[in-house]
Coordinates of C-alpha atoms in Angstrom, one line a residue:
M1 CA 168.6 51.3 -48.1
R2 CA 165.2 51.4 -49.9
R3 CA 161.9 50.9 -48.1
P4 CA 160.4 47.4 -47.9
A5 CA 158.2 46.6 -50.8
C6 CA 154.4 46.6 -50.5
K7 CA 152.1 43.8 -51.3
P8 CA 151.9 43.7 -55.1
G9 CA 148.2 43.2 -55.4
G10 CA 147.0 46.2 -53.3
D11 CA 147.3 49.9 -52.7
S12 CA 150.5 51.3 -51.2
P13 CA 150.7 51.8 -47.5
A14 CA 150.6 55.6 -48.1
R15 CA 147.0 55.1 -49.4
Q16 CA 146.1 52.4 -46.8
G17 CA 147.3 54.5 -44.0
R18 CA 149.4 51.9 -42.4
S19 CA 153.0 50.8 -42.2
C20 CA 154.6 49.1 -45.2
A21 CA 156.4 46.8 -42.8
A22 CA 153.2 44.8 -42.5
F23 CA 153.7 43.7 -46.1
Q24 CA 157.4 43.1 -46.1
R25 CA 158.3 39.7 -47.5
V26 CA 161.4 37.8 -46.7
T27 CA 163.3 37.0 -50.0
A28 CA 166.8 35.8 -50.7
R29 CA 168.1 38.4 -53.1
E30 CA 171.8 38.8 -53.7
H31 CA 172.7 41.9 -55.6
F32 CA 169.5 41.7 -57.6
S33 CA 167.6 44.9 -58.6
V34 CA 165.8 46.3 -61.5
D35 CA 166.9 48.3 -64.6
F36 CA 164.9 51.4 -65.8
N37 CA 164.0 52.1 -69.4
Y38 CA 162.3 55.4 -70.3
F39 CA 159.5 55.1 -72.9
L40 CA 159.6 58.1 -75.1
T41 CA 156.4 60.2 -75.2
S42 CA 154.8 60.1 -78.7
Y43 CA 151.2 61.4 -78.3
L44 CA 150.1 64.0 -80.8
P45 CA 147.1 65.6 -79.1
T46 CA 146.2 67.8 -82.0
K47 CA 147.4 68.2 -85.6
E48 CA 148.5 71.7 -84.7
F49 CA 150.9 70.3 -82.2
G50 CA 152.9 69.1 -85.2
G51 CA 155.4 66.3 -85.9
E52 CA 158.4 68.6 -85.6
R53 CA 157.5 69.4 -82.0
L54 CA 156.6 65.8 -81.2
Y55 CA 159.9 64.3 -82.4
S56 CA 162.0 67.2 -81.0
D57 CA 160.4 66.5 -77.6
M58 CA 161.2 62.8 -77.9
I59 CA 164.8 63.4 -78.7
D60 CA 165.2 65.8 -75.8
Q61 CA 163.8 63.2 -73.5
A62 CA 166.2 60.6 -74.9
L63 CA 169.2 63.0 -74.3
L64 CA 168.1 63.6 -70.7
A65 CA 167.6 59.9 -70.1
E66 CA 171.2 59.3 -71.0
R67 CA 172.4 62.1 -68.8
L68 CA 170.4 60.8 -65.9
G69 CA 171.7 57.3 -66.3
F70 CA 168.7 55.3 -67.6
R71 CA 169.8 52.0 -69.1
S72 CA 167.6 52.3 -72.1
V73 CA 165.0 54.3 -74.0
S74 CA 162.1 52.7 -75.8
I75 CA 160.5 53.8 -79.1
P76 CA 157.0 52.7 -80.1
E77 CA 155.6 52.2 -83.6
H78 CA 152.2 53.1 -84.9
H79 CA 150.7 54.3 -88.1
L80 CA 147.7 56.3 -89.2
V81 CA 146.7 57.4 -85.7
N82 CA 147.8 60.1 -83.2
V83 CA 148.9 57.9 -80.3
L84 CA 152.3 56.2 -80.1
L85 CA 153.0 57.8 -83.4
V86 CA 156.4 56.7 -84.8
P87 CA 156.1 55.3 -88.3
S88 CA 159.8 54.3 -88.4
P89 CA 161.3 53.4 -85.1
L90 CA 164.6 52.3 -86.6
Q91 CA 165.0 55.8 -88.1
M92 CA 164.3 57.4 -84.7
A93 CA 166.8 54.9 -83.1
V94 CA 169.6 56.0 -85.5
K95 CA 168.8 59.7 -84.9
I96 CA 169.0 59.2 -81.1
A97 CA 172.2 57.1 -81.4
S98 CA 173.9 59.9 -83.4
M99 CA 173.3 62.3 -80.4
T100 CA 174.1 59.9 -77.5
N101 CA 177.1 57.8 -76.4
R102 CA 175.9 55.1 -74.1
I103 CA 172.2 54.4 -73.8
E104 CA 170.6 51.3 -75.3
I105 CA 167.8 52.1 -77.8
T106 CA 164.9 49.6 -77.7
T107 CA 162.1 49.3 -80.2
A108 CA 158.8 48.8 -78.4
I109 CA 157.7 47.4 -80.7
V110 CA 158.4 47.0 -84.4
V111 CA 155.3 45.4 -86.1
L112 CA 156.5 42.5 -88.2
P113 CA 153.2 41.6 -90.1
V114 CA 153.2 44.9 -91.9
R115 CA 156.7 44.4 -93.3
D116 CA 158.6 42.2 -95.8
M117 CA 161.3 40.5 -93.7
R118 CA 163.7 40.3 -96.7
I119 CA 163.8 44.1 -96.7
F120 CA 163.5 44.6 -93.0
A121 CA 166.4 42.3 -92.0
G122 CA 168.8 44.5 -94.0
E123 CA 167.3 47.6 -92.4
V124 CA 167.9 46.1 -88.9
V125 CA 171.5 45.4 -89.7
Q126 CA 172.1 48.9 -91.1
A127 CA 170.4 50.5 -88.1
D128 CA 172.4 48.4 -85.6
I129 CA 175.6 49.4 -87.2
L130 CA 174.6 53.1 -87.3
C131 CA 173.6 52.8 -83.6
N132 CA 177.1 51.6 -82.8
G133 CA 175.7 48.3 -81.5
R134 CA 173.2 49.8 -79.0
L135 CA 170.0 48.6 -80.7
V136 CA 167.7 46.2 -78.9
L137 CA 165.1 45.0 -81.4
G138 CA 161.7 44.5 -79.8
V139 CA 159.2 42.9 -82.2
G140 CA 155.5 42.1 -82.1
R141 CA 152.4 41.4 -84.1
G142 CA 150.6 44.7 -83.7
A143 CA 147.8 45.8 -81.4
F144 CA 145.4 48.0 -83.4
A145 CA 143.1 46.4 -86.0
Y146 CA 142.5 49.8 -87.5
E147 CA 146.1 50.2 -88.6
V148 CA 147.2 46.7 -89.4
E149 CA 144.1 46.0 -91.6
R150 CA 144.6 49.2 -93.5
L151 CA 148.2 48.1 -94.1
G152 CA 147.1 44.8 -95.5
T153 CA 146.8 42.2 -92.8
P154 CA 143.6 41.2 -91.0
I155 CA 144.0 41.4 -87.3
A156 CA 142.9 37.7 -87.0
E157 CA 146.0 36.7 -89.1
T158 CA 148.6 38.7 -87.3
R159 CA 149.6 35.9 -84.9
K160 CA 150.3 33.4 -87.6
K161 CA 151.9 36.0 -89.8
F162 CA 154.1 37.2 -86.9
D163 CA 155.2 33.7 -86.1
E164 CA 156.4 33.0 -89.6
S165 CA 157.8 36.5 -90.1
F166 CA 159.8 36.2 -86.9
D167 CA 161.3 32.8 -87.9
V168 CA 162.2 34.3 -91.4
L169 CA 163.8 37.3 -89.7
C170 CA 165.9 35.2 -87.3
A171 CA 167.0 33.0 -90.2
L172 CA 168.1 36.0 -92.4
L173 CA 170.0 37.6 -89.5
S174 CA 171.8 34.4 -88.5
R175 CA 172.4 32.5 -91.8
E176 CA 173.5 32.9 -95.4
E177 CA 171.7 31.5 -98.4
V178 CA 168.3 31.3 -96.7
S179 CA 165.3 29.9 -98.7
W180 CA 161.7 29.6 -97.5
D181 CA 158.5 27.8 -98.4
G182 CA 155.8 28.9 -96.0
E183 CA 152.3 30.3 -95.9
Y184 CA 153.4 34.0 -96.2
Y185 CA 156.9 33.7 -97.5
R186 CA 158.3 31.7 -100.5
F187 CA 161.7 32.6 -101.9
E188 CA 164.8 31.1 -103.3
P189 CA 168.1 31.3 -101.4
I190 CA 169.2 34.8 -100.5
T191 CA 171.8 36.4 -98.2
I192 CA 171.1 39.8 -96.7
M193 CA 173.9 42.3 -97.0
P194 CA 175.8 43.6 -95.1
R195 CA 176.0 40.8 -92.6
P196 CA 175.3 41.7 -89.0
A197 CA 178.3 43.0 -87.1
R198 CA 177.1 41.2 -83.9
P199 CA 174.2 39.0 -82.8
I200 CA 171.4 41.6 -82.5
P201 CA 169.5 41.4 -79.1
M202 CA 165.8 40.7 -79.7
M203 CA 162.7 40.7 -77.5
V204 CA 159.3 39.5 -78.3
A205 CA 156.2 41.5 -77.2
A206 CA 153.4 39.5 -75.7
M207 CA 150.6 40.2 -73.3
A208 CA 148.6 37.0 -72.8
P209 CA 150.3 34.6 -70.3
E210 CA 150.2 31.7 -72.8
A211 CA 152.0 33.9 -75.4
I212 CA 154.6 35.0 -72.8
Y213 CA 155.2 31.4 -71.8
A214 CA 155.6 30.3 -75.4
A215 CA 158.2 33.0 -76.1
A216 CA 160.1 32.4 -72.9
S217 CA 160.1 28.6 -73.3
R218 CA 162.1 29.2 -76.6
G219 CA 164.7 31.1 -74.6
L220 CA 163.5 34.5 -75.8
S221 CA 163.5 37.7 -73.9
V222 CA 160.0 39.2 -73.5
Q223 CA 158.4 42.7 -73.4
T224 CA 155.0 42.8 -71.8
T225 CA 152.6 45.2 -70.2
P226 CA 149.4 44.9 -68.1
L227 CA 148.4 48.3 -69.6
Q228 CA 146.0 49.9 -67.1
E229 CA 144.9 46.6 -65.6
S230 CA 145.5 45.5 -62.0
N231 CA 148.7 44.1 -60.4
S232 CA 147.1 40.6 -60.4
V233 CA 147.3 40.7 -64.2
L234 CA 150.9 41.8 -64.0
L235 CA 151.8 39.0 -61.7
E236 CA 150.2 36.4 -64.0
Q237 CA 152.4 37.8 -66.8
V238 CA 155.5 37.6 -64.6
D239 CA 154.7 34.0 -63.6
A240 CA 154.2 32.9 -67.2
F241 CA 157.6 34.3 -68.1
K242 CA 159.3 32.5 -65.1
R243 CA 157.6 29.2 -66.0
G244 CA 158.7 29.6 -69.7
K245 CA 162.2 30.5 -68.7
A246 CA 162.5 27.5 -66.5
A247 CA 161.2 25.3 -69.3
A248 CA 163.8 26.7 -71.7
G249 CA 166.6 25.4 -69.5
K250 CA 170.0 26.5 -70.7
K251 CA 168.5 28.3 -73.7
G252 CA 166.8 30.8 -71.4
K253 CA 169.8 31.5 -69.2
N254 CA 170.2 35.1 -70.5
S255 CA 166.5 35.9 -71.3
R256 CA 165.0 39.0 -69.7
L257 CA 161.6 40.2 -68.8
S258 CA 160.9 43.9 -69.5
L259 CA 157.6 45.2 -68.2
Q260 CA 156.1 48.4 -69.3
R261 CA 153.9 50.3 -66.8
V262 CA 152.2 53.7 -66.8
A263 CA 154.4 55.5 -64.3
Y264 CA 154.8 59.1 -63.3
A265 CA 156.7 60.4 -60.2
A266 CA 154.4 63.2 -59.2
R267 CA 155.3 66.3 -57.2
D268 CA 152.5 65.5 -54.6
D269 CA 149.1 63.9 -54.4
A270 CA 147.4 66.7 -56.2
D271 CA 149.8 66.5 -59.1
A272 CA 149.2 62.7 -59.2
K273 CA 145.4 63.2 -59.5
R274 CA 145.9 65.7 -62.3
C275 CA 148.1 63.2 -64.2
V276 CA 145.6 60.3 -63.6
A277 CA 142.9 62.5 -65.1
L278 CA 145.0 63.0 -68.2
I279 CA 145.8 59.3 -68.5
H280 CA 142.1 58.5 -68.2
E281 CA 141.4 60.9 -71.0
Y282 CA 144.2 59.4 -73.1
Y283 CA 142.8 55.8 -72.7
K284 CA 139.5 57.0 -74.1
R285 CA 141.4 57.1 -77.4
F286 CA 143.7 54.1 -76.8
D287 CA 140.8 51.8 -75.9
N288 CA 138.9 52.9 -79.1
V289 CA 141.6 51.4 -81.3
F290 CA 142.9 48.7 -79.0
S291 CA 139.7 46.9 -78.1
G292 CA 137.0 49.2 -79.4
P293 CA 135.4 50.0 -82.8
G294 CA 138.4 51.9 -84.2
I295 CA 136.7 55.2 -84.9
V296 CA 139.3 57.6 -86.4
N297 CA 138.6 60.9 -88.0
K298 CA 141.4 62.2 -90.4
G299 CA 144.1 60.5 -88.3
L300 CA 142.7 61.6 -84.9
I301 CA 141.2 58.9 -82.7
E302 CA 137.8 59.7 -81.3
P303 CA 137.6 59.6 -77.4
L304 CA 134.9 57.1 -76.3
P305 CA 133.4 56.5 -72.8
R306 CA 135.4 54.1 -70.7
K307 CA 134.1 51.4 -68.4
Q308 CA 137.1 51.7 -66.0
T309 CA 136.6 54.6 -63.5
V310 CA 139.3 57.1 -62.7
E311 CA 139.5 55.6 -59.2
E312 CA 140.1 52.1 -60.6
L313 CA 142.8 53.5 -63.0
E314 CA 144.5 55.3 -60.1
R315 CA 144.8 52.1 -58.2
N316 CA 146.4 50.2 -61.1
V317 CA 149.0 52.7 -62.4
L318 CA 152.3 53.9 -60.9
V319 CA 151.3 57.6 -60.6
C320 CA 152.2 58.9 -57.2
P321 CA 154.8 60.9 -55.2
P322 CA 158.3 59.5 -55.2
A323 CA 158.3 57.9 -51.7
E324 CA 155.2 55.9 -52.6
M325 CA 156.6 54.9 -55.9
V326 CA 159.7 53.5 -54.2
D327 CA 157.4 51.2 -52.1
R328 CA 155.3 50.1 -55.1
L329 CA 158.3 49.5 -57.4
G330 CA 159.8 47.4 -54.6
A331 CA 157.1 44.8 -55.3
Y332 CA 158.1 44.7 -59.0
E333 CA 161.7 44.1 -58.0
E334 CA 160.8 41.3 -55.7
A335 CA 158.5 39.7 -58.3
G336 CA 161.7 39.3 -60.4
I337 CA 161.1 41.8 -63.2
D338 CA 164.5 42.5 -64.9
E339 CA 163.5 45.9 -66.4
V340 CA 160.7 48.4 -65.9
I341 CA 159.8 50.5 -68.9
L342 CA 158.4 53.7 -67.5
S343 CA 155.6 55.1 -69.7
G344 CA 154.6 58.6 -68.4
G345 CA 153.6 60.8 -71.3
F346 CA 149.8 61.3 -71.7
G347 CA 149.4 64.9 -72.5
Q348 CA 151.6 66.5 -69.9
S349 CA 153.8 69.4 -71.0
Q350 CA 157.4 68.8 -72.0
A351 CA 158.5 70.8 -69.1
D352 CA 156.5 68.6 -66.7
M353 CA 158.0 65.5 -68.3
L354 CA 161.6 66.6 -68.0
E355 CA 161.0 67.7 -64.4
M356 CA 159.5 64.3 -63.7
M357 CA 162.5 62.5 -65.1
H358 CA 164.8 64.5 -62.8
R359 CA 162.5 63.7 -59.9
F360 CA 162.5 60.0 -60.6
A361 CA 166.3 59.9 -61.1
S362 CA 167.0 61.7 -57.8
E363 CA 164.3 60.4 -55.5
V364 CA 163.2 57.0 -56.7
A365 CA 166.0 55.3 -58.7
P366 CA 168.7 55.5 -56.0
H367 CA 166.7 53.1 -53.8
F368 CA 167.4 50.3 -56.4
S369 CA 171.1 49.4 -56.2
K370 CA 171.5 48.3 -59.8
S371 CA 170.4 51.6 -61.1
N372 CA 172.9 54.3 -62.1
L373 CA 170.3 57.1 -62.3
N374 CA 171.2 60.4 -60.8
A375 CA 170.1 64.0 -60.8
V376 CA 172.0 66.4 -63.0
A377 CA 171.7 70.1 -63.7

């Protein structure tokens, strides 16, 4: 029996110094819980670290995730910078599939505006076949102006280009002899080959509540993240999905909400503080290309001062010892999130990451009945 969940908008009882029972909410849940998806670490701290080591570490994490019972692993995509560095997520998905037997492999996310859908649709079909039907295709418009603009699409156009690209992709994956006459695509009837072996599960990445609502109201599954923002932002995202799913009616019956959150099951409070300091340092680079000027020197993002303090960051992320994490994840469960994507790699050693995965599987996941996670040797 897991602990009662804490109030989602505040600190955990461990930090407040009072009983979690004060925040327990009465909810009618029947056999509902949350799935766990492990986001594969892909931060290249220095050029000397090397791509060989980076991708070897990611693969080892994926293999352990399957052994521990995670439902899925997630693979990011970014180009030209040293964070979230996977230029070809489908290629990584096929590699992981060749070494595993069960685990779902999610792209989080493939950037559609930098691709030609007539080529990409065939690549998706090939990858899904080579993944033995375990691919979940997460797609989005891209987040870093630095990269998408250097790859040919102004950031201001990525929403429109994504919308049309997504519609073209869906048409090519579901129909034969597709023709198009739009703003970004104009082509005569074509049929991608080979044809899909099954309907390929897709998820749309969105962060703004209005974008989440728009996707969910079409009956689509959604990936989202509040990044390092507060739980009030998270709850606005969840509410937008719920409203969109309700508006979709029967179309949204099987749609799912996957929420990515910075999460690290620390050994103790001291380990948590050490990890939060690493995360704060990482976000000096992330913020630079996500919302800042995009200052990059030979592929390495320059760290820039942050407005958010370490203390504010600590309140917003799921970096804490296991018992506290159980409490805080309980609020996510009760909010109605279908899947939590755990993003924990921000410069920790590979040994620390693997140890953390074991700790999460043995001390956190068993409190959530839907999870199959377990500790293994």
